[in-house]
Protein backbone atom coordinates (compact mmCIF):
# COMPACT_ATOMS: atom_id res chain seq x y z
CA UNK A 1 0.00 0.00 0.00
CA UNK A 2 1.12 3.53 -0.64
CA UNK A 3 0.87 6.29 1.95
CA UNK A 4 -2.62 7.54 1.16
CA UNK A 5 -4.04 4.02 0.98
CA UNK A 6 -2.44 3.20 4.33
CA UNK A 7 -3.94 6.33 5.89
CA UNK A 8 -7.41 5.43 4.63
CA UNK A 9 -7.08 1.85 5.88
CA UNK A 10 -5.70 2.97 9.26
CA UNK A 11 -8.45 5.57 9.67
CA UNK A 12 -11.12 2.94 8.95
CA UNK A 13 -9.60 0.64 11.57
CA UNK A 14 -9.30 3.38 14.19
CA UNK A 15 -12.95 4.40 13.77
CA UNK A 16 -14.41 0.86 13.50
CA UNK A 17 -16.72 0.06 16.43
CA UNK A 18 -16.19 -3.66 15.80
CA UNK A 19 -12.43 -3.16 16.11
CA UNK A 20 -12.98 -1.21 19.34
CA UNK A 21 -15.15 -4.05 20.67
CA UNK A 22 -12.42 -6.59 19.88
CA UNK A 23 -9.83 -4.49 21.71
CA UNK A 24 -12.14 -4.06 24.70
CA UNK A 25 -12.75 -7.81 24.84
CA UNK A 26 -9.00 -8.54 24.79
CA UNK A 27 -8.27 -5.97 27.49
CA UNK A 28 -11.13 -7.14 29.72
CA UNK A 29 -10.39 -10.82 29.17
CA UNK A 30 -13.87 -11.59 27.83
CA UNK A 31 -15.17 -12.76 24.47
CA UNK A 32 -16.25 -10.44 21.67
CA UNK A 33 -19.73 -11.94 22.09
CA UNK A 34 -19.73 -10.70 25.70
CA UNK A 35 -19.03 -7.18 24.48
CA UNK A 36 -21.54 -7.39 21.62
CA UNK A 37 -24.14 -8.70 24.09
CA UNK A 38 -23.94 -5.62 26.29
CA UNK A 39 -26.94 -3.28 26.43
CA UNK A 40 -26.48 -0.60 23.77
CA UNK A 41 -25.56 2.17 26.23
CA UNK A 42 -22.83 0.03 27.79
CA UNK A 43 -21.58 -1.11 24.36
CA UNK A 44 -21.33 2.51 23.20
CA UNK A 45 -19.57 3.51 26.43
CA UNK A 46 -17.02 0.70 26.13
CA UNK A 47 -16.28 1.24 22.44
CA UNK A 48 -16.17 5.02 22.90
CA UNK A 49 -13.56 4.66 25.65
CA UNK A 50 -11.42 2.55 23.31
CA UNK A 51 -11.87 5.15 20.57
CA UNK A 52 -10.80 8.00 22.85
CA UNK A 53 -7.73 6.02 23.87
CA UNK A 54 -6.76 5.19 20.28
CA UNK A 55 -7.32 8.68 18.90
CA UNK A 56 -5.52 10.23 21.86
CA UNK A 57 -2.56 7.91 21.38
CA UNK A 58 -2.40 8.65 17.66
CA UNK A 59 -2.68 12.39 18.31
CA UNK A 60 0.13 12.23 20.87
CA UNK A 61 2.33 10.33 18.40
CA UNK A 62 1.62 12.82 15.61
CA UNK A 63 2.42 15.77 17.87
CA UNK A 64 5.69 14.16 18.95
CA UNK A 65 6.66 13.57 15.32
CA UNK A 66 5.82 17.16 14.42
CA UNK A 67 7.86 18.51 17.33
CA UNK A 68 10.83 16.30 16.39
CA UNK A 69 10.88 14.31 19.64
XYZ file of N, CA, C and O in Angstrom:
276
model
N 0.834 -1.190 0.000
C 0.000 0.000 0.000
C 0.876 1.249 0.000
O 1.926 1.279 0.620
N 0.412 2.265 -0.672
C 1.116 3.533 -0.640
C 0.574 4.360 0.510
O -0.431 4.018 1.118
N 1.212 5.465 0.792
C 0.872 6.290 1.945
C -0.594 6.621 2.097
O -1.178 6.416 3.154
N -1.215 7.138 1.031
C -2.622 7.543 1.156
C -3.534 6.342 1.389
O -4.500 6.426 2.147
N -3.226 5.211 0.759
C -4.036 4.016 0.982
C -3.885 3.519 2.412
O -4.836 3.069 3.033
N -2.676 3.611 2.955
C -2.444 3.195 4.333
C -3.212 4.098 5.284
O -3.796 3.629 6.256
N -3.218 5.394 5.024
C -3.936 6.330 5.887
C -5.424 6.025 5.889
O -6.067 6.035 6.932
N -5.989 5.753 4.721
C -7.414 5.429 4.629
C -7.706 4.151 5.395
O -8.639 4.083 6.191
N -6.887 3.123 5.188
C -7.079 1.854 5.882
C -6.947 2.041 7.386
O -7.779 1.572 8.151
N -5.914 2.751 7.834
C -5.701 2.967 9.255
C -6.846 3.760 9.871
O -7.296 3.467 10.975
N -7.345 4.761 9.162
C -8.454 5.572 9.670
C -9.701 4.706 9.820
O -10.418 4.808 10.806
N -9.960 3.826 8.860
C -11.121 2.940 8.946
C -11.005 2.009 10.142
O -11.983 1.744 10.833
N -9.812 1.517 10.420
C -9.603 0.640 11.569
C -9.800 1.410 12.865
O -10.490 0.955 13.776
N -9.218 2.596 12.956
C -9.298 3.379 14.188
C -10.744 3.735 14.522
O -11.128 3.773 15.688
N -11.572 3.980 13.521
C -12.953 4.395 13.771
C -13.962 3.251 13.726
O -15.150 3.477 13.877
N -13.524 2.012 13.566
C -14.414 0.857 13.495
C -14.872 0.451 14.897
O -14.063 0.097 15.749
N -16.182 0.470 15.127
C -16.719 0.060 16.429
C -16.465 -1.426 16.677
O -16.238 -1.829 17.815
N -16.479 -2.226 15.637
C -16.191 -3.657 15.803
C -14.753 -3.842 16.279
O -14.484 -4.636 17.190
N -13.832 -3.101 15.689
C -12.429 -3.161 16.115
C -12.301 -2.733 17.576
O -11.589 -3.349 18.357
N -13.016 -1.687 17.950
C -12.981 -1.212 19.342
C -13.530 -2.282 20.282
O -13.007 -2.470 21.384
N -14.577 -2.984 19.845
C -15.152 -4.045 20.668
C -14.156 -5.192 20.846
O -14.043 -5.754 21.941
N -13.430 -5.522 19.791
C -12.420 -6.586 19.878
C -11.315 -6.189 20.863
O -10.900 -6.991 21.702
N -10.864 -4.960 20.777
C -9.829 -4.490 21.708
C -10.342 -4.536 23.138
O -9.651 -5.003 24.049
N -11.556 -4.050 23.358
C -12.140 -4.063 24.704
C -12.223 -5.487 25.242
O -11.889 -5.731 26.406
N -12.643 -6.418 24.408
C -12.749 -7.815 24.837
C -11.388 -8.355 25.257
O -11.262 -9.015 26.295
N -10.362 -8.064 24.459
C -8.998 -8.542 24.793
C -8.529 -7.951 26.113
O -7.986 -8.656 26.965
N -8.727 -6.650 26.283
C -8.266 -5.973 27.494
C -9.013 -6.483 28.727
O -8.420 -6.677 29.788
N -10.317 -6.705 28.581
C -11.130 -7.139 29.717
C -11.086 -8.643 29.956
O -11.592 -9.131 30.963
N -10.489 -9.378 29.011
C -10.395 -10.824 29.166
C -11.730 -11.539 28.995
O -11.981 -12.551 29.647
N -12.569 -10.973 28.117
C -13.868 -11.589 27.826
C -13.949 -11.854 26.326
O -13.055 -11.473 25.574
N -15.020 -12.489 25.891
C -15.167 -12.755 24.468
C -15.795 -11.559 23.762
O -16.443 -10.722 24.400
N -15.627 -11.500 22.463
C -16.252 -10.444 21.669
C -17.773 -10.549 21.784
O -18.475 -9.532 21.805
N -18.286 -11.761 21.920
C -19.733 -11.943 22.095
C -20.219 -11.317 23.401
O -21.335 -10.797 23.467
N -19.369 -11.364 24.442
C -19.729 -10.701 25.699
C -19.881 -9.194 25.495
O -20.808 -8.579 26.017
N -18.969 -8.621 24.741
C -19.027 -7.176 24.477
C -20.228 -6.857 23.591
O -21.002 -5.935 23.872
N -20.408 -7.633 22.527
C -21.542 -7.394 21.624
C -22.883 -7.607 22.312
O -23.888 -7.037 21.908
N -22.905 -8.414 23.359
C -24.136 -8.696 24.087
C -24.504 -7.665 25.134
O -25.543 -7.775 25.783
N -23.646 -6.667 25.319
C -23.943 -5.616 26.292
C -25.156 -4.806 25.851
O -25.398 -4.643 24.653
N -25.897 -4.242 26.808
C -26.935 -3.283 26.434
C -26.297 -2.144 25.633
O -25.122 -1.811 25.847
N -27.037 -1.564 24.721
C -26.482 -0.597 23.773
C -25.730 0.541 24.461
O -24.665 0.950 24.001
N -26.244 1.052 25.544
C -25.558 2.168 26.233
C -24.185 1.735 26.752
O -23.223 2.488 26.662
N -24.108 0.535 27.297
C -22.828 0.027 27.790
C -21.877 -0.257 26.635
O -20.675 0.020 26.722
N -22.407 -0.829 25.549
C -21.582 -1.109 24.363
C -20.986 0.189 23.823
O -19.789 0.259 23.544
N -21.805 1.214 23.704
C -21.331 2.508 23.202
C -20.297 3.094 24.152
O -19.273 3.635 23.718
N -20.531 2.984 25.456
C -19.570 3.512 26.429
C -18.223 2.801 26.319
O -17.168 3.446 26.296
N -18.264 1.478 26.224
C -17.022 0.696 26.132
C -16.269 1.025 24.847
O -15.071 1.317 24.875
N -16.957 0.990 23.718
C -16.283 1.238 22.438
C -15.836 2.699 22.319
O -14.804 2.978 21.719
N -16.573 3.610 22.920
C -16.169 5.018 22.900
C -14.897 5.236 23.707
O -14.025 6.014 23.306
N -14.781 4.546 24.843
C -13.559 4.661 25.646
C -12.339 4.157 24.868
O -11.265 4.761 24.927
N -12.509 3.070 24.142
C -11.417 2.552 23.309
C -11.077 3.571 22.228
O -9.898 3.860 21.976
N -12.079 4.155 21.616
C -11.868 5.153 20.566
C -11.085 6.352 21.093
O -10.128 6.809 20.463
N -11.495 6.855 22.246
C -10.802 7.999 22.851
C -9.341 7.653 23.117
O -8.440 8.453 22.848
N -9.094 6.448 23.621
C -7.726 6.019 23.872
C -6.918 5.972 22.577
O -5.806 6.500 22.507
N -7.488 5.333 21.545
C -6.757 5.188 20.280
C -6.487 6.535 19.623
O -5.370 6.807 19.187
N -7.491 7.372 19.546
C -7.322 8.681 18.900
C -6.358 9.532 19.703
O -5.498 10.209 19.138
N -6.451 9.476 21.021
C -5.523 10.227 21.863
C -4.091 9.768 21.678
O -3.168 10.573 21.580
N -3.891 8.463 21.590
C -2.563 7.906 21.382
C -2.004 8.332 20.032
O -0.845 8.739 19.917
N -2.841 8.252 18.994
C -2.396 8.651 17.659
C -2.096 10.142 17.604
O -1.131 10.568 16.971
N -2.912 10.940 18.272
C -2.679 12.389 18.306
C -1.373 12.693 19.016
O -0.578 13.511 18.547
N -1.119 12.033 20.137
C 0.130 12.227 20.874
C 1.332 11.868 19.994
O 2.330 12.600 19.961
N 1.240 10.755 19.267
C 2.335 10.332 18.396
C 2.561 11.355 17.282
O 3.710 11.688 16.979
N 1.496 11.837 16.696
C 1.620 12.823 15.613
C 2.251 14.108 16.138
O 3.118 14.688 15.470
N 1.844 14.550 17.298
C 2.415 15.771 17.871
C 3.897 15.607 18.173
O 4.698 16.517 17.962
N 4.284 14.431 18.668
C 5.691 14.164 18.951
C 6.504 14.178 17.666
O 7.606 14.713 17.623
N 5.943 13.586 16.609
C 6.657 13.569 15.320
C 6.808 14.982 14.777
O 7.859 15.331 14.249
N 5.775 15.789 14.921
C 5.825 17.157 14.423
C 6.833 18.011 15.198
O 7.479 18.881 14.642
N 6.943 17.729 16.499
C 7.860 18.514 17.326
C 9.291 17.992 17.250
O 10.199 18.578 17.833
N 9.488 16.864 16.568
C 10.834 16.304 16.386
C 11.337 15.513 17.560
O 12.512 15.259 17.694
N 10.458 15.099 18.451
C 10.877 14.308 19.636
C 10.838 12.846 19.339
O 10.147 12.292 18.625
